[in-house]
Coordinates of C-alpha atoms and ligand atoms in Angstrom, one line a residue:
X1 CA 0.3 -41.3 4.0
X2 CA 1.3 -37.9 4.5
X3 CA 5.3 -37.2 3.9
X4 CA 7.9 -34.2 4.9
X5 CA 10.8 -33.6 3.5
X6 CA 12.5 -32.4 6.6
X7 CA 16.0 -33.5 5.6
X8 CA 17.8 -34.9 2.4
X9 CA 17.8 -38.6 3.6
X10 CA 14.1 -38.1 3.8
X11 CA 14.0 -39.4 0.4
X12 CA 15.2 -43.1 -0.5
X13 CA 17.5 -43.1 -4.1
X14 CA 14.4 -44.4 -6.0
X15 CA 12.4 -41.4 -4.5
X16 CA 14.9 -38.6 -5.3
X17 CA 15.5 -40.0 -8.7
X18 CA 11.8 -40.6 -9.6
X19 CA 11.8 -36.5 -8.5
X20 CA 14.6 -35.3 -10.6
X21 CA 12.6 -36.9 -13.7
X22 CA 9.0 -35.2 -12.6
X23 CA 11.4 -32.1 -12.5
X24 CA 12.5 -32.5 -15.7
X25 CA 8.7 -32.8 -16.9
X26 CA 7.9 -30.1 -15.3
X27 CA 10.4 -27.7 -16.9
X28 CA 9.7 -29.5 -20.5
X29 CA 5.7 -28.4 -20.2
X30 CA 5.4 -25.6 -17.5
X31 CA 2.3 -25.7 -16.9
X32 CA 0.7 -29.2 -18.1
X33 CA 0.2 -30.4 -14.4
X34 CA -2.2 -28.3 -11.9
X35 CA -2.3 -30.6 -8.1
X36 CA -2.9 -27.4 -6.5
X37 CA -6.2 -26.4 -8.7
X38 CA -9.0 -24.7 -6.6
X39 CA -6.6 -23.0 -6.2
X40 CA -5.1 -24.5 -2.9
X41 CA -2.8 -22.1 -0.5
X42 CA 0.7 -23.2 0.6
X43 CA 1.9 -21.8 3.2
X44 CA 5.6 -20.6 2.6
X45 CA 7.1 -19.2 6.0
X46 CA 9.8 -17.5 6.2
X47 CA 12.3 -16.6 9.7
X48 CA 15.3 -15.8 7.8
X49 CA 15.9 -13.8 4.3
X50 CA 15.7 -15.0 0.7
X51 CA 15.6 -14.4 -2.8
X52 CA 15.2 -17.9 -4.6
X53 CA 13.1 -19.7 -2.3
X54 CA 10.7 -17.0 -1.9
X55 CA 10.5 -16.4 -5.2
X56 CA 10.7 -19.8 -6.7
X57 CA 8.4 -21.3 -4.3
X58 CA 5.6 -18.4 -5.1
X59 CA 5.7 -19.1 -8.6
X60 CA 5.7 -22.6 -8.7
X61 CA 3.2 -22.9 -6.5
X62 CA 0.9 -20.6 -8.8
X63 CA 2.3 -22.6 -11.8
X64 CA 1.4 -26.1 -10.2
X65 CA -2.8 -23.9 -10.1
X66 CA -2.7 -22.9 -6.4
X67 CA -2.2 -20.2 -4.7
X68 CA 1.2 -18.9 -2.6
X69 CA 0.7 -16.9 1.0
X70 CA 4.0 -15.9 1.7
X71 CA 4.2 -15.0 5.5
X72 CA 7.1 -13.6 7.1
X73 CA 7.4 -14.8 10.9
X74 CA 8.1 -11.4 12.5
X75 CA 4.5 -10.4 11.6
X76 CA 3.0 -14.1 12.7
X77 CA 2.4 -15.1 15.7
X78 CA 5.1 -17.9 15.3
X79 CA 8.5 -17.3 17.1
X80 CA 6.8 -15.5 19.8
X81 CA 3.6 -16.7 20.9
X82 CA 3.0 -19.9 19.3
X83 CA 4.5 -23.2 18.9
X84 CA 5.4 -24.7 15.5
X85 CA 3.2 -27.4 16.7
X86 CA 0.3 -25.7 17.5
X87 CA 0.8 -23.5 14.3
X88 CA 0.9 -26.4 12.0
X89 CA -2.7 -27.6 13.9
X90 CA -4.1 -24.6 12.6
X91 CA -2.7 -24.4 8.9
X92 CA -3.5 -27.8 7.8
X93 CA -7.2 -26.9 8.0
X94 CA -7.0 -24.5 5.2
X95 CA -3.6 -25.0 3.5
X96 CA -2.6 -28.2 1.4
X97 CA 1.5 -27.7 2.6
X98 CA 3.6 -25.6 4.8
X99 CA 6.8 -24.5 3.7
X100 CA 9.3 -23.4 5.8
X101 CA 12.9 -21.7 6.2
X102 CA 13.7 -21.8 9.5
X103 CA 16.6 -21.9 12.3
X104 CA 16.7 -24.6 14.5
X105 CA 16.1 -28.4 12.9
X106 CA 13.8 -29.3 15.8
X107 CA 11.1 -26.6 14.9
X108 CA 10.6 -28.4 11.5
X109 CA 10.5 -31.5 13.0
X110 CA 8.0 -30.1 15.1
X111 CA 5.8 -28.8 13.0
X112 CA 5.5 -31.8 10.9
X113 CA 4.7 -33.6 14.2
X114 CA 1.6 -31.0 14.3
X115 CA 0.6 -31.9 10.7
X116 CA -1.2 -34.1 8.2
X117 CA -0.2 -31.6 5.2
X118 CA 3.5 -32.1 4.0
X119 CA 6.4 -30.4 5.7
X120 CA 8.7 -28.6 3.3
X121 CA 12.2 -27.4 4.8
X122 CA 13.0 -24.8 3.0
X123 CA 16.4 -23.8 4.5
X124 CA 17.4 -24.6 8.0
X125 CA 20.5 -24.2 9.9
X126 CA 21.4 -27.9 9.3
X127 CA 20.8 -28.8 5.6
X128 CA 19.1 -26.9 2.9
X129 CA 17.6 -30.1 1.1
X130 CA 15.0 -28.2 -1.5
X131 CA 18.7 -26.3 -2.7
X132 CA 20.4 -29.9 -3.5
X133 CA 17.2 -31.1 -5.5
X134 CA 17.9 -28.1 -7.9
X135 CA 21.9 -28.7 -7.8
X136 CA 21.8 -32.5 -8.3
X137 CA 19.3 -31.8 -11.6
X138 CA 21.9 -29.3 -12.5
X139 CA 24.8 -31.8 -12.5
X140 CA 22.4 -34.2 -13.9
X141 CA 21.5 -32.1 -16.8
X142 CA 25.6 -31.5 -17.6
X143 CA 26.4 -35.1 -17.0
X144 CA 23.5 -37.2 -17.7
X145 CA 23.9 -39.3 -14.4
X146 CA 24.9 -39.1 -10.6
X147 CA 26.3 -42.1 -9.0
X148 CA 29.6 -42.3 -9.6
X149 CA 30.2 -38.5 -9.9
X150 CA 32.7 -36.9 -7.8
X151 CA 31.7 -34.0 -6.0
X152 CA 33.8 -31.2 -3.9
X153 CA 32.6 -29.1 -1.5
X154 CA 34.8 -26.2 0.1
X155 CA 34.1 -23.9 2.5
X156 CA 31.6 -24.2 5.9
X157 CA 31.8 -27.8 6.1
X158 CA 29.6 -27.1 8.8
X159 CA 26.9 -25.6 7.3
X160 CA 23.6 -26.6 5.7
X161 CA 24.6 -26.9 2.5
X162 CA 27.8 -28.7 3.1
X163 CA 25.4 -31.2 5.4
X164 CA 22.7 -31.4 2.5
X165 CA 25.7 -32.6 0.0
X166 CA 26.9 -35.0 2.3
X167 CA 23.3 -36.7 2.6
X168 CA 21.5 -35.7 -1.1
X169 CA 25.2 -36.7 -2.5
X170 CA 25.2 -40.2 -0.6
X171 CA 21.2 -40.8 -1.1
X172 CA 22.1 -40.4 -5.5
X173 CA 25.8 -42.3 -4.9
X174 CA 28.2 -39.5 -5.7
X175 CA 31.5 -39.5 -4.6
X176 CA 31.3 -36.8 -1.7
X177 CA 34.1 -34.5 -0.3
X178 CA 34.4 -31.8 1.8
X179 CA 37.1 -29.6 2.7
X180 CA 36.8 -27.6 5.4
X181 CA 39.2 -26.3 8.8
X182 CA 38.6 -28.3 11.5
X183 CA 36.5 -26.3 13.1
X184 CA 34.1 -26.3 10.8
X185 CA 33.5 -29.7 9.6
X186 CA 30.3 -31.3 9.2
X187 CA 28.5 -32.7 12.2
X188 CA 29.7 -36.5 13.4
X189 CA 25.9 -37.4 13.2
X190 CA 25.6 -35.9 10.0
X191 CA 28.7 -38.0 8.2
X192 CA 28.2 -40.6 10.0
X193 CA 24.2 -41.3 8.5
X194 CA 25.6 -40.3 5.1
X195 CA 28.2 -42.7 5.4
X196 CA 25.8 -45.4 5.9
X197 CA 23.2 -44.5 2.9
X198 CA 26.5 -44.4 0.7
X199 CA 27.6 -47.7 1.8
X200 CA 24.2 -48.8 0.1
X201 CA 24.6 -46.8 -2.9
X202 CA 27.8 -47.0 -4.0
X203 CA 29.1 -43.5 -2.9
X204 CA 31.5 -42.4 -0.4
X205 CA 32.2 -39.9 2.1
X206 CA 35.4 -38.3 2.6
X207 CA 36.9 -34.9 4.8
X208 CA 39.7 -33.3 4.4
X209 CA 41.1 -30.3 5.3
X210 CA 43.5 -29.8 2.5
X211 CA 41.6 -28.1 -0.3
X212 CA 43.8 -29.3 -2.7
X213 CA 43.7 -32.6 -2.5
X214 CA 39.9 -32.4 -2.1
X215 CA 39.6 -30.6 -5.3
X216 CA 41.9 -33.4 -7.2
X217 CA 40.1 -35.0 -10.1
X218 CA 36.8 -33.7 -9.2
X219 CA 33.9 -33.3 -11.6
X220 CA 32.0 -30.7 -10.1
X221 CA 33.0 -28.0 -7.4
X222 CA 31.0 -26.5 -5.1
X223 CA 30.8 -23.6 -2.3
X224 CA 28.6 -21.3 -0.4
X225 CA 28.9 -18.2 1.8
X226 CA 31.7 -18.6 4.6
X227 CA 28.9 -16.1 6.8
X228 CA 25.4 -17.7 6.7
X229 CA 22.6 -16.4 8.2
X230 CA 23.0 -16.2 11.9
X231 CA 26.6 -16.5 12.0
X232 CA 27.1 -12.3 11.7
X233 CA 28.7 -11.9 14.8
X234 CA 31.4 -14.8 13.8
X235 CA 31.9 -13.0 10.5
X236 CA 35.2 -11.6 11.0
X237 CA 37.0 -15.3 12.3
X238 CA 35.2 -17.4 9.4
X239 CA 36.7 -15.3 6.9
X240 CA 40.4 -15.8 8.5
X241 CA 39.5 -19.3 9.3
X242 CA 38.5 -20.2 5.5
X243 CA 40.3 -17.9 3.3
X244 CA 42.7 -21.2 1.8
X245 CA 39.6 -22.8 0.4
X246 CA 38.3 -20.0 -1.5
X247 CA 37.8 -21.6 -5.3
X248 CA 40.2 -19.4 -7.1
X249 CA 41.2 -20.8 -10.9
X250 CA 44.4 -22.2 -10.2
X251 CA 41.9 -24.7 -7.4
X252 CA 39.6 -25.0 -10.6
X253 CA 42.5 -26.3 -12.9
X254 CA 42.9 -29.3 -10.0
X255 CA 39.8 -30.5 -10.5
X256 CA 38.5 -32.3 -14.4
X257 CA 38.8 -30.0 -17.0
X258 CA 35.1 -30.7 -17.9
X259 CA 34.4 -29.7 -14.0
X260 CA 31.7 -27.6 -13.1
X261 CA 31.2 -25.1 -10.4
X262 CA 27.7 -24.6 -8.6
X263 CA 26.9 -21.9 -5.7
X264 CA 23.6 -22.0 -4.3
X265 CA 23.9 -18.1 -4.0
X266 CA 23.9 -15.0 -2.6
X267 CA 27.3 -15.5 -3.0
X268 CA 30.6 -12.9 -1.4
X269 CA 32.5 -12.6 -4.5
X270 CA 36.3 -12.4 -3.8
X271 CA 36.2 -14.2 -0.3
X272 CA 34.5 -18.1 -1.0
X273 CA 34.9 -17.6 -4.9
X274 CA 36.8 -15.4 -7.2
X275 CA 34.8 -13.2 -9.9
X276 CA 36.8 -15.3 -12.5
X277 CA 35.9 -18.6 -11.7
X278 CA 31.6 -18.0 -10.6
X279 CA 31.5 -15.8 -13.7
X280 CA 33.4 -18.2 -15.7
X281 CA 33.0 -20.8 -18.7
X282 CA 32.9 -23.5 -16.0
X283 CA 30.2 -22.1 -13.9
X284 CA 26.7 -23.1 -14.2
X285 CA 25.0 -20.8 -11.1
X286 CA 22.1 -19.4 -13.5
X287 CA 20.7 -22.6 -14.2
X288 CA 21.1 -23.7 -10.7
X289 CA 19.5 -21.0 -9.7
X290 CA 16.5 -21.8 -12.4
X291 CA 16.2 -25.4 -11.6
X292 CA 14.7 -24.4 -7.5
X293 CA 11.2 -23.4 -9.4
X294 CA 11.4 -26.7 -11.6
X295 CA 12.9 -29.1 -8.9
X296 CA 10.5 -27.8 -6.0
X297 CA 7.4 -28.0 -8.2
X298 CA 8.1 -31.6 -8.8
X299 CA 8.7 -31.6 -5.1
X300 CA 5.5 -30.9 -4.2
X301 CA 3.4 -32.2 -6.7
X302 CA 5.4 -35.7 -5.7
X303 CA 4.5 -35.1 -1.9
X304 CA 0.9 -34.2 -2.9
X305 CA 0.2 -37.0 -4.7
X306 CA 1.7 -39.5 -2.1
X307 CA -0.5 -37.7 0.5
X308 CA -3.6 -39.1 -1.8
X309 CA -1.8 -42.7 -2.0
Ligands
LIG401 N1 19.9 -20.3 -2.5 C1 18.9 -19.7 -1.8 O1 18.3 -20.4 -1.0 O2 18.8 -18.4 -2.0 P1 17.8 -17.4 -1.1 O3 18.4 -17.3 0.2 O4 17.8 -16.2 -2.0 O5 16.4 -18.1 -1.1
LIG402 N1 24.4 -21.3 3.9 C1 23.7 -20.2 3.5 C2 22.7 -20.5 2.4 C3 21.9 -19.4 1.9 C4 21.0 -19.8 0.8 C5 22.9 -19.6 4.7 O1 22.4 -20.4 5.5 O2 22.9 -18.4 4.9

């Protein structure tokens, strides 16, 4: 049966866990398993900018023996003229999975409607589900377990990362927090689904908007741009509305001494984060950025070989 992975929750706690362990096999012996061999295309789409994915998706793919086309929506006829539905008619006859950073939720939902290839979202404007795969292995590979954890997000509580640790985080039973203004907190949907998966895992969700207290005892601290992409023109309010939860070091100290800090990246030095604290002992950004290409490869090969079950 074929399966997306549209949105954090889209994996059950067995499912993500039995993902984080491929991931860990994958990263141990690089290039022992080949799903893609032929080689198969994936299709990795891509309506905003990017670094990581791009890159981590390209080579992962061509680690995993297939072959990457990277296509960039402006030059597609996607957006414009066609439909993510009709699009994804068309690519399943010669690709083996579409990846795809997008905008607007319903387009990937959409386009896995169109499909019998698996869905990958690969950034949208609600969650950013491939990124928390590579942040829980991160805290995973510090702390050699999740549930239980207590985890600390500051910043956009609205934003697709702050919305992917509220799900991912509930689907492995951390302890989830987010502080955020008021404006900006997470989506009532979005809490209120992660509250339910915790209440079956044995973690919790809990806003605040003091980022001191939310930081209290934590073991791992996390932010991301107050500006992401397609928020530009709000740039100059989101950096007055959010400047008391940048994580400075005297936030740090609040938190376990044996805290870590993750950022998904690009990141704004000096406005979410200081220099001292994402270039500090505590930070561990450069394997987070590493573990996209090991986390997304086990993604894939998992999806692939369920598409075959
Ligand atoms: N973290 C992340 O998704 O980075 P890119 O925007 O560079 O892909
Ligand atoms: N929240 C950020 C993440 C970038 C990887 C954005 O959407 O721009």
């Amino acid at each position: 049966m074929t399966r997306h992975f549209l949105r954090d929750d889209d994996l059950s706690p067995q499912e993500q866990s039995e993902i984080l362990d491929l991931a860990v096999q994958v990263r141990d012996d690089r290039w022992a398993r080949k799903p893609l061999a032929g080689p198969q295309t994936v299709a990795v789409i891509f309506d905003k900018s990017s670094t990581r994915t791009r890159v981590s998706f390209a080579v992962g793919i061509a680690d995993l023996g297939g072959s990457p086309l990277i296509i960039t929506t402006a030059n597609s006829q996607l957006g414009g003229k066609e439909t993510p539905y009709d699009t994804a008619r068309v690519l399943e006859r010669m690709v083996s999975a579409i990846v795809w950073r997008t905008y607007a939720q319903s387009g990937l939902e959409q386009m896995a409607e169109g499909t019998t290839v698996p869905v990958v979202n690969a950034l949208s404007d609600d969650f950013h589900p491939c990124q928390l795969l590579a942040d829980l292995l991160t805290i995973r590979d510090v702390y050699g377990r999740l549930s239980g954890l207590t985890v600390t997000f500051l910043g956009d509580g609205s934003s697709n990362m702050a919305q992917s640790y509220l799900l991912a985080g509930a689907v492995a039973g951390v302890h989830v927090r987010v502080a955020s203004p008021q404006e900006f907190a997470p989506r009532d949907s979005v809490v209120s689904d992660a509250d339910a998966i915790a209440a079956t895992t044995g973690g919790s969700i809990t806003l605040y908007t003091d980022p001191f207290e939310a930081v209290a005892g934590a073991d791992v601290v996390v932010t991301d741009t107050w500006v992401s992409m397609g928020k530009e023109e709000e740039k100059a309010h989101r950096i007055a509305a959010m400047a008391d939860y940048k994580v400075t070091t005297e936030l740090m100290s609040l938190a376990k001494p044996s805290a870590i800090f993750l950022h998904c990246l690009p990141a704004d030095r000096g406005y979410e984060v200081d220099p001292e604290v994402i270039d500090g002992p505590q930070s561990a950004i450069w394997n987070e950025a590493e573990n996209r290409l090991h986390a997304q490869k086990a993604l894939l090969a998992w999806l692939l070989a369920k598409g075959q079950s």
